[in-house]
Coordinates of C-alpha atoms in Angstrom, one line a residue:
Chain A
M1 CA -5.2 33.7 -1.1
A2 CA -7.1 31.0 0.2
I3 CA -6.2 27.7 -1.5
I4 CA -8.7 25.8 0.7
Q5 CA -12.0 26.7 2.0
V6 CA -14.4 24.8 3.9
E7 CA -17.8 26.4 4.7
H8 CA -20.2 24.9 7.2
L9 CA -19.3 21.5 6.5
N10 CA -21.2 18.6 7.6
Y11 CA -20.8 14.8 7.5
Q12 CA -22.2 11.5 9.6
Y13 CA -21.7 8.0 9.1
S14 CA -24.6 5.9 8.4
N15 CA -24.6 4.1 11.4
T16 CA -24.3 6.6 14.0
D17 CA -26.4 9.0 15.8
T18 CA -23.8 12.1 16.3
K19 CA -22.3 13.9 13.4
A20 CA -18.4 13.4 12.4
I21 CA -18.1 17.0 11.3
D22 CA -20.5 19.5 12.7
D23 CA -20.6 23.1 10.8
V24 CA -16.8 23.0 10.5
S25 CA -15.6 26.3 8.6
F26 CA -12.0 27.5 8.2
E27 CA -9.7 28.9 5.5
I28 CA -6.2 27.7 4.4
Q29 CA -4.1 30.1 2.5
A30 CA -1.5 29.2 -0.2
G31 CA 2.1 28.3 1.2
D32 CA 0.7 28.0 4.9
W33 CA 1.6 24.8 6.9
V34 CA -1.3 24.4 8.9
A35 CA -2.0 21.5 11.1
I36 CA -5.3 19.8 12.3
V37 CA -5.0 18.4 16.0
G38 CA -7.4 16.7 18.0
H39 CA -7.7 13.4 20.0
N40 CA -8.4 9.9 18.4
G41 CA -12.0 9.9 17.0
S42 CA -12.1 13.7 16.8
G43 CA -13.1 14.0 13.4
K44 CA -9.6 14.5 12.0
S45 CA -9.1 11.9 9.1
T46 CA -12.8 12.1 8.1
L47 CA -12.0 15.8 7.5
A48 CA -9.2 14.7 5.4
K49 CA -11.0 12.3 3.6
L50 CA -13.9 14.8 2.6
L51 CA -11.2 17.3 1.4
I52 CA -9.9 15.2 -1.4
G53 CA -13.5 13.9 -2.2
L54 CA -13.0 10.2 -0.9
M55 CA -16.2 10.9 0.7
A56 CA -18.9 13.5 -0.2
A57 CA -20.1 15.6 2.7
D58 CA -23.8 15.7 3.7
S59 CA -23.8 19.9 3.0
G60 CA -21.2 22.6 3.0
K61 CA -18.9 23.6 0.6
I62 CA -15.3 22.8 0.0
T63 CA -13.0 25.4 -2.3
I64 CA -9.7 23.9 -3.5
D65 CA -7.8 26.3 -5.6
G66 CA -10.6 28.2 -6.7
Q67 CA -12.7 25.1 -7.9
V68 CA -15.6 23.9 -5.9
L69 CA -15.3 20.3 -5.0
S70 CA -18.1 18.2 -6.7
P71 CA -18.2 14.9 -8.9
D72 CA -17.1 16.8 -11.8
T73 CA -13.9 18.5 -10.3
V74 CA -12.7 15.7 -7.9
W75 CA -10.3 14.1 -10.4
Q76 CA -8.9 17.7 -11.4
I77 CA -8.8 18.4 -7.8
R78 CA -7.0 15.2 -6.8
E79 CA -4.0 16.2 -9.2
K80 CA -3.5 19.3 -7.2
V81 CA -3.4 17.4 -3.6
G82 CA -0.7 14.6 -2.8
M83 CA -1.7 12.5 0.5
V84 CA 0.6 10.6 2.7
F85 CA -1.3 8.0 5.2
Q86 CA -0.4 6.8 8.3
N87 CA 0.8 3.3 7.6
P88 CA 3.6 3.3 4.6
D89 CA 2.7 -0.4 4.1
N90 CA -0.6 0.2 2.9
Q91 CA 0.5 2.7 0.4
F92 CA 3.1 0.8 -1.3
V93 CA 2.2 -0.8 -4.8
G94 CA 5.4 -0.9 -6.9
A95 CA 7.8 -3.8 -6.8
T96 CA 10.6 -1.3 -6.7
V97 CA 11.2 2.1 -4.9
A98 CA 11.5 3.6 -8.3
D99 CA 7.9 1.7 -9.5
D100 CA 6.5 2.9 -6.5
V101 CA 7.3 6.3 -7.5
A102 CA 6.4 6.4 -11.1
F103 CA 2.9 4.9 -10.2
G104 CA 1.3 8.5 -9.4
M105 CA 2.8 9.7 -12.9
E106 CA 1.7 6.6 -14.9
N107 CA -2.0 7.3 -13.5
R108 CA -1.4 10.8 -15.2
S109 CA -0.2 9.6 -18.2
I110 CA 3.2 11.2 -18.5
D111 CA 5.4 10.0 -21.2
R112 CA 8.0 7.3 -20.1
D113 CA 11.2 9.4 -20.9
T114 CA 10.0 12.3 -18.5
M115 CA 8.9 9.7 -15.8
V116 CA 12.5 8.4 -15.9
T117 CA 13.9 11.7 -15.2
K118 CA 11.5 12.7 -12.6
V119 CA 11.7 9.7 -10.5
D120 CA 15.4 10.2 -10.1
E121 CA 15.3 13.5 -9.2
A122 CA 12.3 13.2 -6.8
L123 CA 14.1 10.0 -5.1
K124 CA 17.3 12.5 -5.0
Q125 CA 15.0 15.2 -3.5
V126 CA 14.2 12.8 -0.1
D127 CA 17.9 11.3 -0.2
M128 CA 16.4 7.9 -1.5
L129 CA 18.1 7.5 -4.8
A130 CA 21.0 4.8 -3.8
Y131 CA 17.5 2.7 -3.2
K132 CA 15.9 3.2 -6.5
N133 CA 15.9 -0.6 -7.0
R134 CA 15.2 -1.8 -3.7
E135 CA 12.3 -3.5 -2.5
P136 CA 9.7 -0.7 -0.3
A137 CA 9.2 -3.7 1.8
N138 CA 12.8 -4.0 2.9
L139 CA 12.9 -0.2 3.9
S140 CA 12.7 1.2 7.6
G141 CA 9.5 3.1 8.5
G142 CA 11.2 7.0 8.1
Q143 CA 12.6 5.6 4.5
K144 CA 9.3 4.4 3.2
Q145 CA 7.5 7.6 4.2
R146 CA 10.6 9.5 2.0
V147 CA 9.5 7.2 -0.8
A148 CA 6.0 8.1 -0.4
L149 CA 7.0 11.7 -0.6
A150 CA 9.0 11.0 -3.4
G151 CA 5.9 9.8 -5.3
I152 CA 4.3 12.9 -4.5
I153 CA 6.9 15.3 -5.6
A154 CA 6.9 13.4 -8.9
I155 CA 3.6 14.6 -9.5
A156 CA 4.0 18.2 -8.2
P157 CA 1.0 18.9 -6.4
K158 CA 0.0 22.3 -5.0
I159 CA -1.3 20.9 -1.7
L160 CA 0.6 18.3 0.4
I161 CA -1.5 16.2 3.0
L162 CA -0.1 14.3 6.0
D163 CA -2.5 11.9 7.4
E164 CA -0.6 11.3 10.8
A165 CA 2.0 10.4 8.7
T166 CA 5.1 10.2 10.9
S167 CA 3.0 8.9 14.1
M168 CA 4.7 5.3 13.2
L169 CA 8.0 6.4 13.1
D170 CA 10.6 6.5 15.7
P171 CA 11.7 10.0 17.0
R172 CA 14.6 9.8 14.3
G173 CA 12.8 9.0 11.4
R174 CA 10.0 11.9 12.3
Q175 CA 12.6 14.2 12.3
E176 CA 14.2 13.3 9.3
I177 CA 10.7 13.4 7.3
L178 CA 10.1 17.0 8.8
A179 CA 13.4 18.0 7.6
V180 CA 12.3 17.0 4.2
I181 CA 8.8 18.4 4.4
Q182 CA 10.2 21.9 5.4
Q183 CA 12.6 21.9 2.4
L184 CA 10.3 20.8 -0.2
K185 CA 7.5 23.0 1.0
A186 CA 10.0 25.8 0.3
Q187 CA 11.1 24.8 -2.6
L188 CA 8.1 24.1 -4.3
N189 CA 6.0 26.7 -2.5
L190 CA 3.6 24.2 -1.1
T191 CA 0.6 24.5 1.3
V192 CA 0.6 21.5 3.7
L193 CA -2.2 20.1 5.8
S194 CA -0.9 18.0 8.3
I195 CA -3.5 15.9 10.3
T196 CA -1.2 15.0 13.8
H197 CA -1.4 14.3 17.3
D198 CA 2.5 14.4 17.2
I199 CA 3.8 17.9 19.1
D200 CA 6.9 17.7 16.9
E201 CA 4.7 17.9 13.8
A202 CA 2.4 20.6 14.8
A203 CA 5.4 22.9 16.2
N204 CA 6.1 22.7 12.5
A205 CA 2.9 24.4 11.6
D206 CA 2.5 28.0 11.2
R207 CA -0.9 27.6 12.3
L208 CA -3.1 24.9 14.3
V209 CA -6.9 24.1 14.2
V210 CA -8.4 22.4 16.9
I211 CA -11.1 19.8 16.2
D212 CA -13.2 18.1 19.1
D213 CA -16.2 15.7 18.3
G214 CA -16.3 17.0 14.9
H215 CA -16.5 20.5 15.9
F216 CA -14.4 23.2 14.9
V217 CA -12.8 24.6 18.4
E218 CA -10.1 26.9 17.6
E219 CA -7.5 28.2 15.6
A220 CA -4.1 29.5 16.9
T221 CA -0.3 29.5 16.5
P222 CA 1.5 26.7 18.2
E223 CA 3.0 29.2 20.7
E224 CA -0.5 30.5 21.6
L225 CA -1.8 26.5 21.7
F226 CA 1.2 25.2 23.6
S227 CA 0.6 27.5 26.5
H228 CA -2.4 25.5 27.3
G229 CA -0.3 23.4 28.9
K230 CA -2.3 20.1 30.2
Q231 CA -5.2 21.0 28.6
L232 CA -3.3 20.0 25.2
V233 CA -3.8 16.4 26.4
E234 CA -7.5 16.7 26.0
M235 CA -6.7 18.1 22.4
G236 CA -4.8 14.9 21.3
L237 CA -1.5 16.5 21.8
D238 CA 1.4 15.8 24.2
V239 CA 2.3 18.5 26.5
P240 CA 5.6 20.0 25.3
L241 CA 8.5 19.4 27.3
P242 CA 9.3 23.1 28.2
E243 CA 6.0 23.0 29.7
K244 CA 6.3 20.0 31.9
V245 CA 9.3 21.3 33.2
K246 CA 7.8 24.6 33.9
D247 CA 4.8 22.8 36.1
A248 CA 7.4 20.8 37.9
L249 CA 9.4 23.8 38.6
Q250 CA 6.3 25.6 39.9
E251 CA 5.4 22.4 42.3
R252 CA 8.9 23.2 43.8
H253 CA 7.9 27.0 44.3
V254 CA 9.9 28.3 41.3
A255 CA 8.1 31.4 39.9
V256 CA 8.2 30.7 36.3
P257 CA 6.7 32.8 33.3
Q258 CA 3.1 32.0 32.1
T259 CA 3.7 32.5 28.5
Y260 CA 5.0 29.6 26.1
L261 CA 8.5 29.0 26.0
D262 CA 10.0 26.6 23.1
E263 CA 13.2 24.7 24.5
R264 CA 15.6 27.5 23.6
G265 CA 13.4 30.2 25.6
L266 CA 13.0 27.9 28.2
V267 CA 16.9 27.7 28.6
D268 CA 17.3 31.7 28.3
W269 CA 15.2 31.9 30.7
L270 CA 16.8 29.3 33.0
R271 CA 20.0 31.0 32.8
R272 CA 18.8 34.5 33.6
S273 CA 17.3 32.9 36.8
S274 CA 20.4 30.7 37.7
L275 CA 21.9 30.9 41.0
N276 CA 25.3 29.6 39.5
K277 CA 26.4 33.2 37.8
Chain B
M1 CA 5.4 -20.3 40.6
A2 CA 6.9 -17.2 39.0
T3 CA 8.5 -17.9 35.7
E4 CA 12.0 -17.2 35.2
I5 CA 13.3 -16.8 31.3
K6 CA 16.9 -17.4 30.7
F7 CA 19.0 -17.4 27.5
E8 CA 22.3 -19.0 27.3
Q9 CA 24.2 -18.7 23.9
V10 CA 21.2 -18.2 21.6
N11 CA 21.7 -18.1 18.1
Y12 CA 19.0 -17.9 15.3
W13 CA 19.4 -18.2 11.8
Y14 CA 16.2 -17.7 9.4
Q15 CA 16.0 -20.2 6.5
A16 CA 18.8 -22.2 8.0
G17 CA 20.5 -24.7 6.0
T18 CA 20.0 -22.9 2.8
P19 CA 22.1 -20.2 0.7
F20 CA 19.6 -17.5 1.8
A21 CA 20.1 -18.2 5.7
V22 CA 20.6 -15.1 7.6
Q23 CA 21.4 -15.0 11.4
A24 CA 19.2 -12.9 13.2
L25 CA 20.2 -13.6 16.7
K26 CA 23.7 -14.2 18.0
N27 CA 25.3 -15.3 21.3
I28 CA 22.7 -14.0 23.6
D29 CA 22.8 -14.3 26.7
L30 CA 20.0 -12.8 29.2
H31 CA 17.9 -13.2 32.2
I32 CA 14.5 -11.9 32.7
T33 CA 13.5 -12.0 36.7
P34 CA 10.0 -12.6 37.9
G35 CA 8.2 -9.6 38.5
S36 CA 10.7 -7.1 36.5
F37 CA 9.7 -4.6 33.9
T38 CA 12.2 -5.1 31.1
A39 CA 12.3 -2.6 27.9
V40 CA 13.8 -4.0 24.8
V41 CA 15.4 -1.1 22.7
G42 CA 17.5 -1.0 19.4
Q43 CA 16.7 -0.1 15.8
T44 CA 14.2 -1.8 13.1
G45 CA 16.2 -5.2 12.1
S46 CA 18.3 -5.1 15.0
G47 CA 16.5 -8.7 16.3
K48 CA 14.2 -7.4 19.0
S49 CA 11.0 -9.0 17.3
T50 CA 13.2 -12.1 16.6
M51 CA 14.3 -12.3 20.3
I52 CA 10.9 -11.9 22.0
Q53 CA 9.6 -14.8 19.8
H54 CA 11.8 -16.8 21.8
L55 CA 10.3 -16.1 25.0
N56 CA 7.3 -18.2 24.6
A57 CA 9.0 -20.6 21.8
L58 CA 7.0 -19.6 18.8
L59 CA 10.7 -19.9 17.4
K60 CA 13.1 -22.3 18.9
P61 CA 17.2 -21.4 19.1
S62 CA 19.2 -22.8 16.5
S63 CA 21.6 -23.3 18.7
G64 CA 21.8 -22.3 22.5
T65 CA 19.0 -22.9 25.0
V66 CA 16.1 -21.0 26.1
T67 CA 15.0 -21.7 29.6
I68 CA 11.3 -20.6 30.4
G69 CA 10.5 -21.5 34.1
D70 CA 11.1 -25.1 34.3
Q71 CA 11.0 -26.1 30.8
V72 CA 14.5 -25.9 28.8
I73 CA 14.1 -25.4 25.0
T74 CA 16.8 -26.3 22.6
N75 CA 16.6 -26.9 18.5
E76 CA 15.4 -30.5 19.3
T77 CA 12.4 -29.4 21.5
N78 CA 9.3 -31.3 20.2
N79 CA 6.3 -28.5 19.3
K80 CA 4.0 -30.9 20.9
H81 CA 5.2 -30.0 24.7
L82 CA 5.1 -26.2 23.9
K83 CA 1.3 -25.2 24.5
P84 CA 1.4 -24.7 28.3
L85 CA 4.1 -22.3 27.6
R86 CA 2.1 -20.3 25.1
K87 CA -0.2 -19.9 28.0
K88 CA 2.4 -19.1 30.6
V89 CA 4.0 -16.2 28.5
G90 CA 1.3 -14.1 26.6
M91 CA 2.4 -11.9 23.3
V92 CA 0.9 -8.8 22.4
F93 CA 1.9 -8.0 18.8
Q94 CA 2.2 -4.8 16.9
F95 CA -1.1 -3.6 16.2
P96 CA -2.9 -6.7 17.9
E97 CA -6.4 -5.1 16.6
N98 CA -5.8 -6.5 13.2
Q99 CA -6.3 -9.9 15.1
L100 CA -9.5 -9.2 16.5
F101 CA -12.3 -11.3 14.6
E102 CA -14.9 -12.0 16.7
E103 CA -18.5 -10.9 17.1
T104 CA -18.5 -9.3 19.8
V105 CA -16.0 -7.9 22.4
L106 CA -16.8 -10.5 25.1
K107 CA -16.6 -13.5 22.7
D108 CA -13.1 -12.0 21.5
I109 CA -11.7 -11.9 24.6
A110 CA -13.2 -15.4 25.6
F111 CA -11.7 -17.1 22.6
G112 CA -8.2 -17.6 23.9
P113 CA -9.2 -19.8 27.3
Q114 CA -11.8 -21.8 25.2
N115 CA -8.8 -22.6 22.7
F116 CA -6.9 -23.9 26.2
G117 CA -9.8 -26.1 26.9
V118 CA -11.7 -24.0 29.4
S119 CA -15.4 -24.3 29.3
E120 CA -17.6 -21.5 27.5
A121 CA -19.1 -20.2 30.8
D122 CA -15.8 -20.1 32.5
A123 CA -14.1 -18.4 29.8
T124 CA -17.3 -15.8 29.6
A125 CA -16.8 -15.2 33.4
L126 CA -13.1 -14.7 32.9
A127 CA -13.6 -12.4 30.2
K128 CA -15.8 -10.4 31.7
R129 CA -12.9 -10.1 34.6
M130 CA -10.4 -9.2 32.4
A131 CA -12.5 -6.5 30.6
A132 CA -13.0 -4.9 33.6
E133 CA -9.1 -5.5 34.7
V134 CA -8.0 -3.4 31.5
G135 CA -10.6 -0.8 32.1
L136 CA -13.5 -1.4 29.1
D137 CA -16.7 -0.6 29.9
E138 CA -19.6 -3.2 30.5
S139 CA -21.5 -1.5 27.7
L140 CA -19.0 -2.2 25.5
L141 CA -18.8 -6.0 26.0
S142 CA -21.8 -6.9 23.3
R143 CA -20.6 -4.2 20.6
S144 CA -18.5 -5.3 17.6
P145 CA -14.5 -4.8 18.4
F146 CA -14.5 -3.3 14.7
D147 CA -17.1 -0.3 16.2
L148 CA -14.1 0.5 18.9
S149 CA -11.8 3.6 18.8
G150 CA -8.1 2.3 18.1
G151 CA -7.3 2.6 22.1
Q152 CA -10.4 0.3 23.1
M153 CA -9.3 -2.2 20.5
R154 CA -6.1 -2.4 21.8
R155 CA -7.6 -2.9 25.1
V156 CA -9.6 -5.7 23.9
A157 CA -6.5 -7.3 22.5
I158 CA -4.7 -7.1 25.5
A159 CA -7.6 -8.2 27.7
G160 CA -7.8 -11.6 24.9
V161 CA -4.2 -12.4 26.1
L162 CA -4.8 -11.8 29.6
A163 CA -7.7 -14.1 29.9
L164 CA -4.8 -16.7 29.5
E165 CA -3.9 -15.8 32.8
P166 CA -0.4 -15.7 31.8
E167 CA 2.8 -14.8 34.3
V168 CA 4.5 -13.2 31.3
L169 CA 3.5 -10.5 29.3
V170 CA 5.6 -9.3 26.4
L171 CA 4.1 -6.4 24.4
D172 CA 5.4 -5.0 21.2
E173 CA 5.0 -1.4 20.9
P174 CA 1.6 -1.4 22.4
T175 CA 1.1 1.8 22.0
A176 CA 2.0 2.9 18.4
G177 CA 0.0 5.0 16.5
L178 CA -2.2 6.0 19.6
D179 CA -2.7 9.5 20.5
P180 CA -0.7 10.7 23.7
R181 CA -4.0 10.2 26.0
G182 CA -4.5 6.6 24.7
R183 CA -0.6 6.0 24.8
L184 CA -0.7 7.1 28.7
E185 CA -3.5 4.9 29.5
I186 CA -2.2 2.0 28.0
M187 CA 1.2 2.3 29.8
Q188 CA -0.8 2.8 33.0
L189 CA -2.4 -0.3 32.4
V190 CA 0.7 -2.3 32.0
T191 CA 2.7 -0.8 35.2
Q192 CA -0.9 -1.4 37.0
L193 CA -0.7 -5.2 35.9
R194 CA 2.9 -5.6 37.0
D195 CA 2.2 -3.9 40.4
E196 CA -1.0 -5.3 41.2
Q197 CA -1.2 -8.6 39.6
G198 CA 2.6 -9.1 39.7
L199 CA 2.9 -9.8 36.1
T200 CA 6.8 -9.8 34.5
I201 CA 6.5 -7.1 31.7
V202 CA 8.8 -7.3 28.7
L203 CA 8.0 -4.2 26.6
I204 CA 9.5 -3.4 23.1
T205 CA 9.6 0.1 22.4
H206 CA 11.3 3.1 20.5
Q207 CA 10.2 5.7 23.1
M208 CA 12.8 6.5 25.6
D209 CA 10.6 8.4 27.7
D210 CA 8.6 5.3 28.3
V211 CA 11.9 3.3 29.2
A212 CA 13.0 6.2 31.6
N213 CA 9.4 6.3 33.2
Y214 CA 8.9 2.5 33.7
A215 CA 11.3 0.0 33.1
D216 CA 13.8 -1.2 36.0
H217 CA 15.9 -2.9 33.2
V218 CA 16.9 -2.5 29.5
L219 CA 18.5 -4.8 27.0
V220 CA 19.5 -3.1 23.7
M221 CA 19.7 -4.9 20.8
G222 CA 21.9 -4.2 17.9
H223 CA 22.6 -6.3 14.4
G224 CA 21.2 -9.3 16.4
E225 CA 23.5 -8.8 19.3
L226 CA 22.5 -7.9 22.7
I227 CA 25.0 -4.8 22.9
K228 CA 24.2 -3.6 26.2
Q229 CA 22.2 -4.2 29.4
G230 CA 21.5 -2.6 32.6
S231 CA 19.2 0.1 34.3
P232 CA 18.1 2.9 32.5
R233 CA 20.3 5.0 34.6
E234 CA 23.3 3.1 33.1
I235 CA 21.9 2.8 29.5
F236 CA 20.8 6.7 29.5
S237 CA 24.9 7.6 31.2
D238 CA 26.5 7.2 28.0
P239 CA 24.8 9.8 25.3
K240 CA 27.6 9.4 22.7
W241 CA 27.6 5.6 22.8
L242 CA 23.6 5.8 22.1
E243 CA 24.3 8.1 19.5
A244 CA 26.8 6.1 18.0
H245 CA 24.2 3.2 17.9
Q246 CA 21.5 5.5 16.8
L247 CA 19.4 5.4 20.0
G248 CA 17.8 8.4 21.6
L249 CA 17.5 9.9 25.1
P250 CA 14.5 10.2 27.3
S251 CA 13.5 14.1 26.5
A252 CA 14.4 15.4 30.2
T253 CA 17.8 13.6 30.2
K254 CA 18.6 15.2 26.8
F255 CA 17.3 18.7 27.8
A256 CA 19.8 18.4 30.8
Y257 CA 22.6 17.9 29.1
E258 CA 21.7 20.9 27.0
L259 CA 21.6 22.4 30.3
Q260 CA 24.8 21.3 31.7
Q261 CA 26.5 23.5 28.2
A262 CA 24.4 26.4 29.6
G263 CA 26.3 26.3 33.3
F264 CA 23.9 24.1 35.2
R265 CA 25.3 21.1 37.4
F266 CA 23.7 17.5 38.0
D267 CA 24.5 15.2 40.6
T268 CA 23.1 12.4 38.6
M269 CA 21.9 13.0 35.3
P270 CA 17.9 13.4 35.8
L271 CA 15.9 10.6 33.5
T272 CA 12.5 12.4 34.0
V273 CA 11.1 15.7 34.2
D274 CA 10.4 15.4 38.1
E275 CA 14.3 14.3 38.6
L276 CA 15.3 17.1 36.3
A277 CA 13.3 20.1 38.6
D278 CA 14.5 18.2 41.6
E279 CA 18.0 19.4 40.7
L280 CA 17.3 22.3 39.0
A281 CA 14.9 24.0 41.6
P282 CA 17.9 24.8 43.8
Q283 CA 20.0 26.1 41.5
L284 CA 17.0 28.7 41.1
Q285 CA 16.0 32.3 42.2
K286 CA 13.0 31.6 44.0
G287 CA 11.0 34.8 42.9
A288 CA 12.7 34.5 39.2
N289 CA 10.5 35.9 36.6
S290 CA 11.2 36.7 32.9
H291 CA 8.7 40.0 32.9
E292 CA 11.4 42.0 35.0

């Protein structure tokens, strides 16, 4: 069942000549991880803002979990959606990590006792319970994003939207966060929509939706899309290492497979082609 | 004259002399040679940012000396004499687009030199030249800097620093938050400034691929100390040490170590994809194909 359905969506910023979102349609099935990719300025973030009703579309229809997004339903819909943004520093409101996690629940008038238990549970899930009484400002980037995730777990949404949530992290922090999200997705049967230009984050998705200049370009699995090689840069993604290695080998007159290989696949292929047996 | 930077036994305490004193730099000795490309790596909180703020005396050492060109900075140095240094060593901080403020791109770039006493006409001419230098199209100069894309805004900020005509350019994670194309463009620009203008580059980065591809010297910071320095090849030759200090390897190097487990041989561990392919190609069947 489609949990997010977008039909013929259009949006134009008031001071511009071109549409930021131009007749975009797609569907996301419940429990899927879908990544929306595109270069800076392609319209990805505009799309995310439209999806949670931070801005109203000029025309088109958004249906989330069976409800059509409108001024009447926007608050009910937002209860089903949790969002993590790019810069963790911009989303902290609490004086301590625990206060911050509780903030979303306060807005939903959950009673205090439930809140106290839920904060601990949520922090435990992201492995940040030890930092409960610390000041969010003194955490590393990866830790901050984990606290932001805990705030979302506490309100148990059906949909998690990640708006370039790992782009400010170092590779290690990024892997940590992606692992936590994978785990949460499985536990809570979350639908994940990630807006990203990170190849590792995109590789975690079941499907990728490519947006360029506000247009829907294509929908593909990571394997299908990654086989585009150098064109990926135009889509705002980096070229995966195996594709770079294949290109470099081809330049050195080695015949390489045309299909996409992940790192494991490339190691296997190299081993089969090795002369050192 | 090319500017050389030398640290001798530099210590720095935040809130020195109070019960909250924290030592952020410990006994740092280092040397940045003119025309070099130095990468500074280390975890968040390792002292990287504190260290680079000593490069143009935004911070003065609590003890020890920093020598920048012919000027020696100690704890006693009078702030009055530091202005010429700020011109000689240009700083591009994290998210420099947050510092843009003027009505137009051109005015923003020209602001710095005017602040150092350059006439408006000269500063404008200089700003035009620097905008071209960083690859900003002339049509953008009359626009508000806030209408530009993230990558373009960052170019405006870099042009503003270049307009001071520095000899050393210090950049704190200049590609953070940009998409891969934007990242590549900024790194190409930085390399070009070094190669064509002879600028000395100091780059703080988390991207080990950038260290491997662009730097010729690496400083590794950890807990306020300079825990290792050397060429990228020296730094990346000890994966266990890097792992212990929570630092990564360039992606090509990491992959090469995996291939080593699978029976491939490397005379020197590759740092880049090209080096990797150079070592691999002779070990492969030329007609090798997966569709047997």
